[in-house]
Coordinates of C-alpha atoms in Angstrom, one line a residue:
M1 CA 70.3 98.2 74.9
E2 CA 67.9 97.3 77.8
P3 CA 68.4 93.6 78.4
D4 CA 65.8 91.4 80.1
F5 CA 68.5 89.0 81.3
L6 CA 72.0 89.2 82.7
V7 CA 73.5 85.8 82.0
T8 CA 76.6 84.4 83.7
H9 CA 77.7 80.8 84.4
S10 CA 76.2 78.5 87.0
G11 CA 78.1 76.6 89.8
G12 CA 80.8 78.1 91.9
F13 CA 81.4 81.8 91.5
H14 CA 84.4 84.1 91.5
A15 CA 85.0 87.8 92.1
D16 CA 85.0 88.8 88.4
E17 CA 81.4 87.8 87.6
L18 CA 80.2 89.0 91.0
L19 CA 81.7 92.4 90.5
S20 CA 80.5 92.5 86.9
S21 CA 77.0 91.8 88.2
V22 CA 77.3 94.8 90.6
I23 CA 77.9 97.1 87.6
L24 CA 75.2 95.5 85.4
T25 CA 72.5 95.3 87.9
R26 CA 72.9 99.0 88.8
L27 CA 72.5 99.9 85.1
F28 CA 69.8 97.4 84.4
P29 CA 67.8 96.9 87.6
E30 CA 64.9 95.3 85.9
A31 CA 66.9 92.6 84.3
R32 CA 67.0 89.1 85.8
I33 CA 70.3 87.4 86.6
V34 CA 70.4 83.9 85.0
R35 CA 73.2 81.6 86.1
S36 CA 73.5 78.9 83.4
R37 CA 75.8 77.1 81.0
A38 CA 72.9 75.9 78.8
P39 CA 73.5 76.7 75.1
E40 CA 70.1 78.4 74.8
W41 CA 71.2 80.9 77.5
I42 CA 74.8 81.6 76.6
T43 CA 74.1 82.2 73.0
P44 CA 74.0 86.0 72.2
A45 CA 70.5 87.4 71.7
S46 CA 69.0 90.9 71.8
D47 CA 67.4 90.4 75.2
R48 CA 70.5 89.6 77.2
I49 CA 74.1 90.5 78.3
I50 CA 76.3 87.5 78.7
Y51 CA 79.5 87.6 80.8
D52 CA 82.2 85.3 82.0
V53 CA 80.8 82.5 79.9
G54 CA 80.0 81.9 76.3
G55 CA 83.5 81.7 74.8
A56 CA 83.4 85.0 72.9
F57 CA 84.0 88.7 73.3
D58 CA 81.7 90.9 71.2
P59 CA 80.4 94.0 72.8
A60 CA 78.0 94.7 70.0
A61 CA 76.4 91.3 70.6
G62 CA 76.5 91.8 74.3
I63 CA 78.9 89.0 75.2
F64 CA 81.9 89.5 77.5
D65 CA 83.9 86.3 78.1
H66 CA 87.7 86.1 78.5
H67 CA 88.4 82.3 78.6
Q68 CA 88.6 81.7 74.9
R69 CA 91.7 81.8 72.7
G70 CA 92.3 85.3 71.4
A71 CA 90.7 86.9 74.4
P72 CA 91.3 90.7 74.4
L73 CA 94.2 92.1 76.3
R74 CA 94.8 95.6 77.7
D75 CA 97.0 97.9 75.8
D76 CA 100.0 96.9 78.0
G77 CA 99.3 93.2 77.3
Q78 CA 97.8 92.3 80.7
P79 CA 94.7 90.1 80.6
F80 CA 91.1 91.1 81.2
S81 CA 88.7 89.1 83.3
S82 CA 84.9 89.6 82.7
F83 CA 85.0 92.4 85.3
G84 CA 87.6 94.3 83.3
L85 CA 85.7 93.9 80.1
V86 CA 82.4 95.0 81.7
W87 CA 84.1 97.9 83.4
R88 CA 85.6 99.1 80.1
Q89 CA 82.3 98.9 78.4
F90 CA 79.9 100.1 81.1
G91 CA 82.0 101.7 83.8
R92 CA 81.5 105.3 82.7
N93 CA 77.8 104.7 82.5
Y94 CA 77.9 103.2 86.0
L95 CA 79.7 106.2 87.4
N96 CA 77.2 108.5 85.8
A97 CA 74.4 106.5 87.3
I98 CA 75.7 106.8 90.8
G99 CA 76.0 110.6 90.5
I100 CA 79.7 111.2 89.8
P101 CA 80.1 114.7 88.2
A102 CA 80.7 114.5 84.5
N103 CA 84.1 116.3 84.7
D104 CA 85.4 113.6 87.1
I105 CA 84.1 110.5 85.3
D106 CA 87.1 109.8 83.0
A107 CA 89.6 110.3 85.8
L108 CA 87.6 108.1 88.2
H109 CA 87.0 105.5 85.6
A110 CA 90.8 105.2 85.0
S111 CA 91.8 105.2 88.6
F112 CA 89.2 102.6 89.7
D113 CA 90.3 100.4 86.8
L114 CA 94.0 100.6 87.9
D115 CA 93.4 100.3 91.7
F116 CA 90.4 97.9 91.9
V117 CA 89.6 96.3 88.6
L118 CA 93.1 95.3 87.3
P119 CA 94.1 93.3 90.5
V120 CA 90.8 91.3 90.1
D121 CA 91.6 90.7 86.5
L122 CA 95.1 89.6 87.2
M123 CA 94.2 87.2 90.0
D124 CA 91.3 85.7 88.0
N125 CA 93.7 84.9 85.2
G126 CA 96.4 83.5 87.4
A127 CA 98.7 86.4 86.5
L128 CA 98.9 87.6 90.1
S129 CA 98.9 85.2 93.1
P130 CA 97.2 86.1 96.4
S131 CA 100.4 84.9 98.1
E132 CA 102.0 88.1 97.0
A133 CA 100.0 89.8 99.7
G134 CA 102.0 87.8 102.2
A135 CA 100.2 87.4 105.6
L136 CA 97.2 89.2 104.1
A137 CA 96.7 86.7 101.3
K138 CA 93.5 85.3 102.7
L139 CA 92.1 88.8 103.2
T140 CA 92.3 90.0 99.6
L141 CA 88.9 90.8 98.1
P142 CA 88.7 88.0 95.5
V143 CA 89.6 85.4 98.2
L144 CA 87.1 86.8 100.7
L145 CA 84.3 86.8 98.1
E146 CA 85.1 83.2 97.3
T147 CA 84.8 82.2 100.9
L148 CA 81.0 83.0 100.5
K149 CA 80.5 80.0 98.3
P150 CA 78.6 77.0 99.8
V151 CA 80.8 74.5 101.6
F152 CA 81.6 71.3 99.6
D153 CA 79.0 69.1 101.3
D154 CA 76.1 71.6 101.1
K155 CA 74.0 69.7 98.5
E156 CA 70.8 71.7 99.2
P157 CA 69.1 72.6 95.9
G158 CA 69.8 76.2 94.9
A159 CA 72.6 76.6 97.4
D160 CA 75.0 78.0 94.8
D161 CA 72.5 80.6 93.5
R162 CA 71.5 81.7 97.0
A163 CA 75.1 82.1 98.0
F164 CA 75.8 84.0 94.8
H165 CA 73.1 86.6 95.5
E166 CA 74.2 86.9 99.1
A167 CA 77.7 87.5 97.9
L168 CA 76.5 90.0 95.3
A169 CA 75.1 92.2 98.0
I170 CA 78.5 92.2 99.8
A171 CA 80.4 92.8 96.6
R172 CA 78.1 95.7 95.8
G173 CA 79.0 97.3 99.1
F174 CA 82.7 97.2 98.2
V175 CA 82.3 98.6 94.8
E176 CA 80.0 101.4 96.0
A177 CA 82.3 102.3 98.9
S178 CA 85.4 102.2 96.7
T179 CA 84.0 104.4 94.0
R180 CA 82.6 106.8 96.7
Q181 CA 86.0 107.0 98.3
A182 CA 87.7 107.6 94.9
A183 CA 85.2 110.4 94.1
A184 CA 85.9 111.9 97.5
K185 CA 89.7 111.9 96.8
L186 CA 89.1 113.9 93.6
R187 CA 87.0 116.5 95.6
A188 CA 89.7 116.6 98.2
Q189 CA 92.4 117.2 95.6
S190 CA 90.7 120.4 94.5
I191 CA 90.5 121.7 98.0
V192 CA 94.1 120.7 98.8
L193 CA 95.4 122.3 95.6
R194 CA 93.8 125.6 96.6
A195 CA 95.3 125.4 100.1
I196 CA 98.7 124.7 98.6
A197 CA 98.4 127.9 96.5
A198 CA 97.3 129.8 99.6
A199 CA 100.3 128.5 101.6
G200 CA 102.8 129.8 99.1
D201 CA 106.3 129.1 100.3
G202 CA 105.2 128.2 103.8
R203 CA 106.1 124.9 105.2
V204 CA 102.7 124.2 106.8
L205 CA 99.5 123.4 104.9
E206 CA 96.3 124.4 106.6
L207 CA 93.2 122.5 105.5
P208 CA 89.5 123.2 106.5
M209 CA 89.0 119.6 107.6
G210 CA 90.7 116.2 107.6
M211 CA 90.9 114.8 104.1
P212 CA 93.4 112.9 101.8
F213 CA 96.2 115.3 101.1
R214 CA 99.3 113.6 99.9
P215 CA 98.2 112.9 96.3
A216 CA 97.5 116.6 95.7
I217 CA 100.8 117.6 97.4
V218 CA 102.7 115.3 95.0
K219 CA 100.7 116.5 92.0
A220 CA 101.5 120.1 92.8
G221 CA 105.2 119.3 93.4
A222 CA 104.9 121.0 96.8
D223 CA 108.1 119.4 98.1
H224 CA 108.6 122.3 100.6
L225 CA 105.6 121.3 102.7
L226 CA 106.5 119.5 105.9
F227 CA 103.3 119.4 108.1
V228 CA 99.5 119.7 107.7
V229 CA 97.2 121.3 110.2
H230 CA 93.4 120.9 110.2
P231 CA 90.4 120.9 112.6
R232 CA 88.8 117.7 114.0
D233 CA 85.6 117.2 115.8
T234 CA 86.6 118.9 119.1
D235 CA 90.3 119.9 118.6
W236 CA 93.0 120.5 116.0
C237 CA 95.4 118.1 114.4
L238 CA 99.1 118.5 113.4
T239 CA 100.4 115.7 111.2
G240 CA 103.4 114.9 109.1
I241 CA 103.6 114.1 105.4
R242 CA 104.8 110.7 104.2
R243 CA 107.6 110.7 101.7
S244 CA 106.0 107.9 99.7
S245 CA 102.6 106.3 99.4
D246 CA 103.9 102.9 100.3
G247 CA 106.0 103.7 103.3
F248 CA 105.8 105.4 106.7
E249 CA 108.9 107.6 106.6
L250 CA 107.9 111.3 107.0
R251 CA 109.4 114.4 105.3
A252 CA 109.9 115.6 108.9
D253 CA 109.2 114.1 112.3
L254 CA 107.7 116.0 115.2
P255 CA 110.4 116.9 117.8
A256 CA 111.7 113.9 119.7
A257 CA 111.1 115.7 123.1
W258 CA 107.4 115.6 122.4
A259 CA 107.1 111.9 121.8
G260 CA 104.4 110.2 123.9
L261 CA 103.6 113.2 126.0
T262 CA 100.1 114.5 126.8
G263 CA 98.4 117.4 128.5
D264 CA 100.4 119.6 130.8
A265 CA 103.6 117.5 130.3
L266 CA 103.5 118.2 126.6
A267 CA 102.5 121.8 127.0
A268 CA 105.5 122.3 129.3
V269 CA 108.0 120.7 127.0
C270 CA 106.9 122.4 123.8
G271 CA 106.0 125.7 125.4
V272 CA 102.5 125.9 123.8
A273 CA 99.4 126.3 126.0
G274 CA 96.7 124.0 124.6
A275 CA 99.0 121.3 123.3
T276 CA 97.3 118.0 124.3
F277 CA 98.9 115.0 122.7
C278 CA 101.9 113.8 120.6
H279 CA 102.1 110.2 119.4
N280 CA 105.1 108.3 120.4
G281 CA 105.8 107.7 116.7
R282 CA 106.0 111.5 116.2
F283 CA 103.8 111.6 113.2
I284 CA 100.7 113.3 114.7
A285 CA 99.9 115.7 117.5
A286 CA 96.9 117.6 118.7
A287 CA 95.9 120.9 120.4
T288 CA 92.8 122.5 121.7
T289 CA 92.8 125.5 119.3
R290 CA 93.9 126.4 115.8
E291 CA 96.4 128.9 117.2
A292 CA 98.0 126.3 119.4
A293 CA 98.2 123.8 116.5
L294 CA 99.8 126.4 114.2
E295 CA 102.3 127.3 116.9
M296 CA 103.3 123.7 117.4
A297 CA 103.7 123.4 113.6
R298 CA 105.9 126.5 113.6
I299 CA 108.1 124.9 116.3
A300 CA 108.2 121.6 114.5
V301 CA 109.3 123.2 111.3
A302 CA 112.1 125.2 113.0
H303 CA 113.2 121.9 114.7
A304 CA 113.2 120.0 111.4
L305 CA 115.1 122.7 109.5
A306 CA 117.7 123.4 112.3
P307 CA 121.2 122.2 111.4
Q308 CA 121.9 118.9 112.9
R309 CA 124.6 119.1 115.6
T310 CA 127.3 116.6 115.6
V311 CA 129.5 115.7 118.6
A312 CA 133.2 115.7 117.9
A313 CA 135.0 112.5 118.6
A314 CA 137.3 112.7 121.6
P315 CA 141.0 113.0 120.7

């Protein structure tokens, strides 16, 4: 199906039809977006895809609305918005169009749906409130996109449509960046899994560059790893591994004696020439060379595994 028109509703816009438009305009760049509620536009026809309007869901007819009774639900009972429906139908084609390797498409389609599409679906349907983000409520993507609407007293003809297309360009940037980052995480996973195999029973994971590493460590069940070492632009980095994805507690902290030290002061305390920096939070340190970073990692492992000394209470 090569539509001539991509039809969504007129008036104020929301994240779901904006993000749907990102997907559809990438796949059908020659099609014209029509924003209308007129019956002649929101009635299915062979020359159009209709979304977030029309009161029906029928992929074969090219209509993807979710406001009607009996609207489709996900397998787990959670609601779709138009974005979720469009992503389910066209998301794999979109990923193929932006150059994602065929072997990664299914995994990326599923992860993007869970991490990016589902929250938009839930918020659009009132099943998730932005207030759950606490102090960040006004900075969630759906809320930010809606701030791009014209203000209430802007009565200039065409203001809604102009704002929609300006917001579409911004929404496109978020979708493209998010899918690009998700694809990069899959590439990183392959690299990290190979490095884990090379590390064997060692407590330190050495990587060829900075990259997301925790998901692959968890997937591999490499619970023995405590620290990661990798090169940066001009030096080498030693970093801890978080215990969970939603917290900051590490499997092991860098030695307390290193905290907040730099340069010669740090080198003197840790006994490693080339040690240059340790964050006061003890989750990252740096050194001038690979050898120095690995030696710092060795010392940090020994410190982390040493029996904790307890002071006997006075009689």
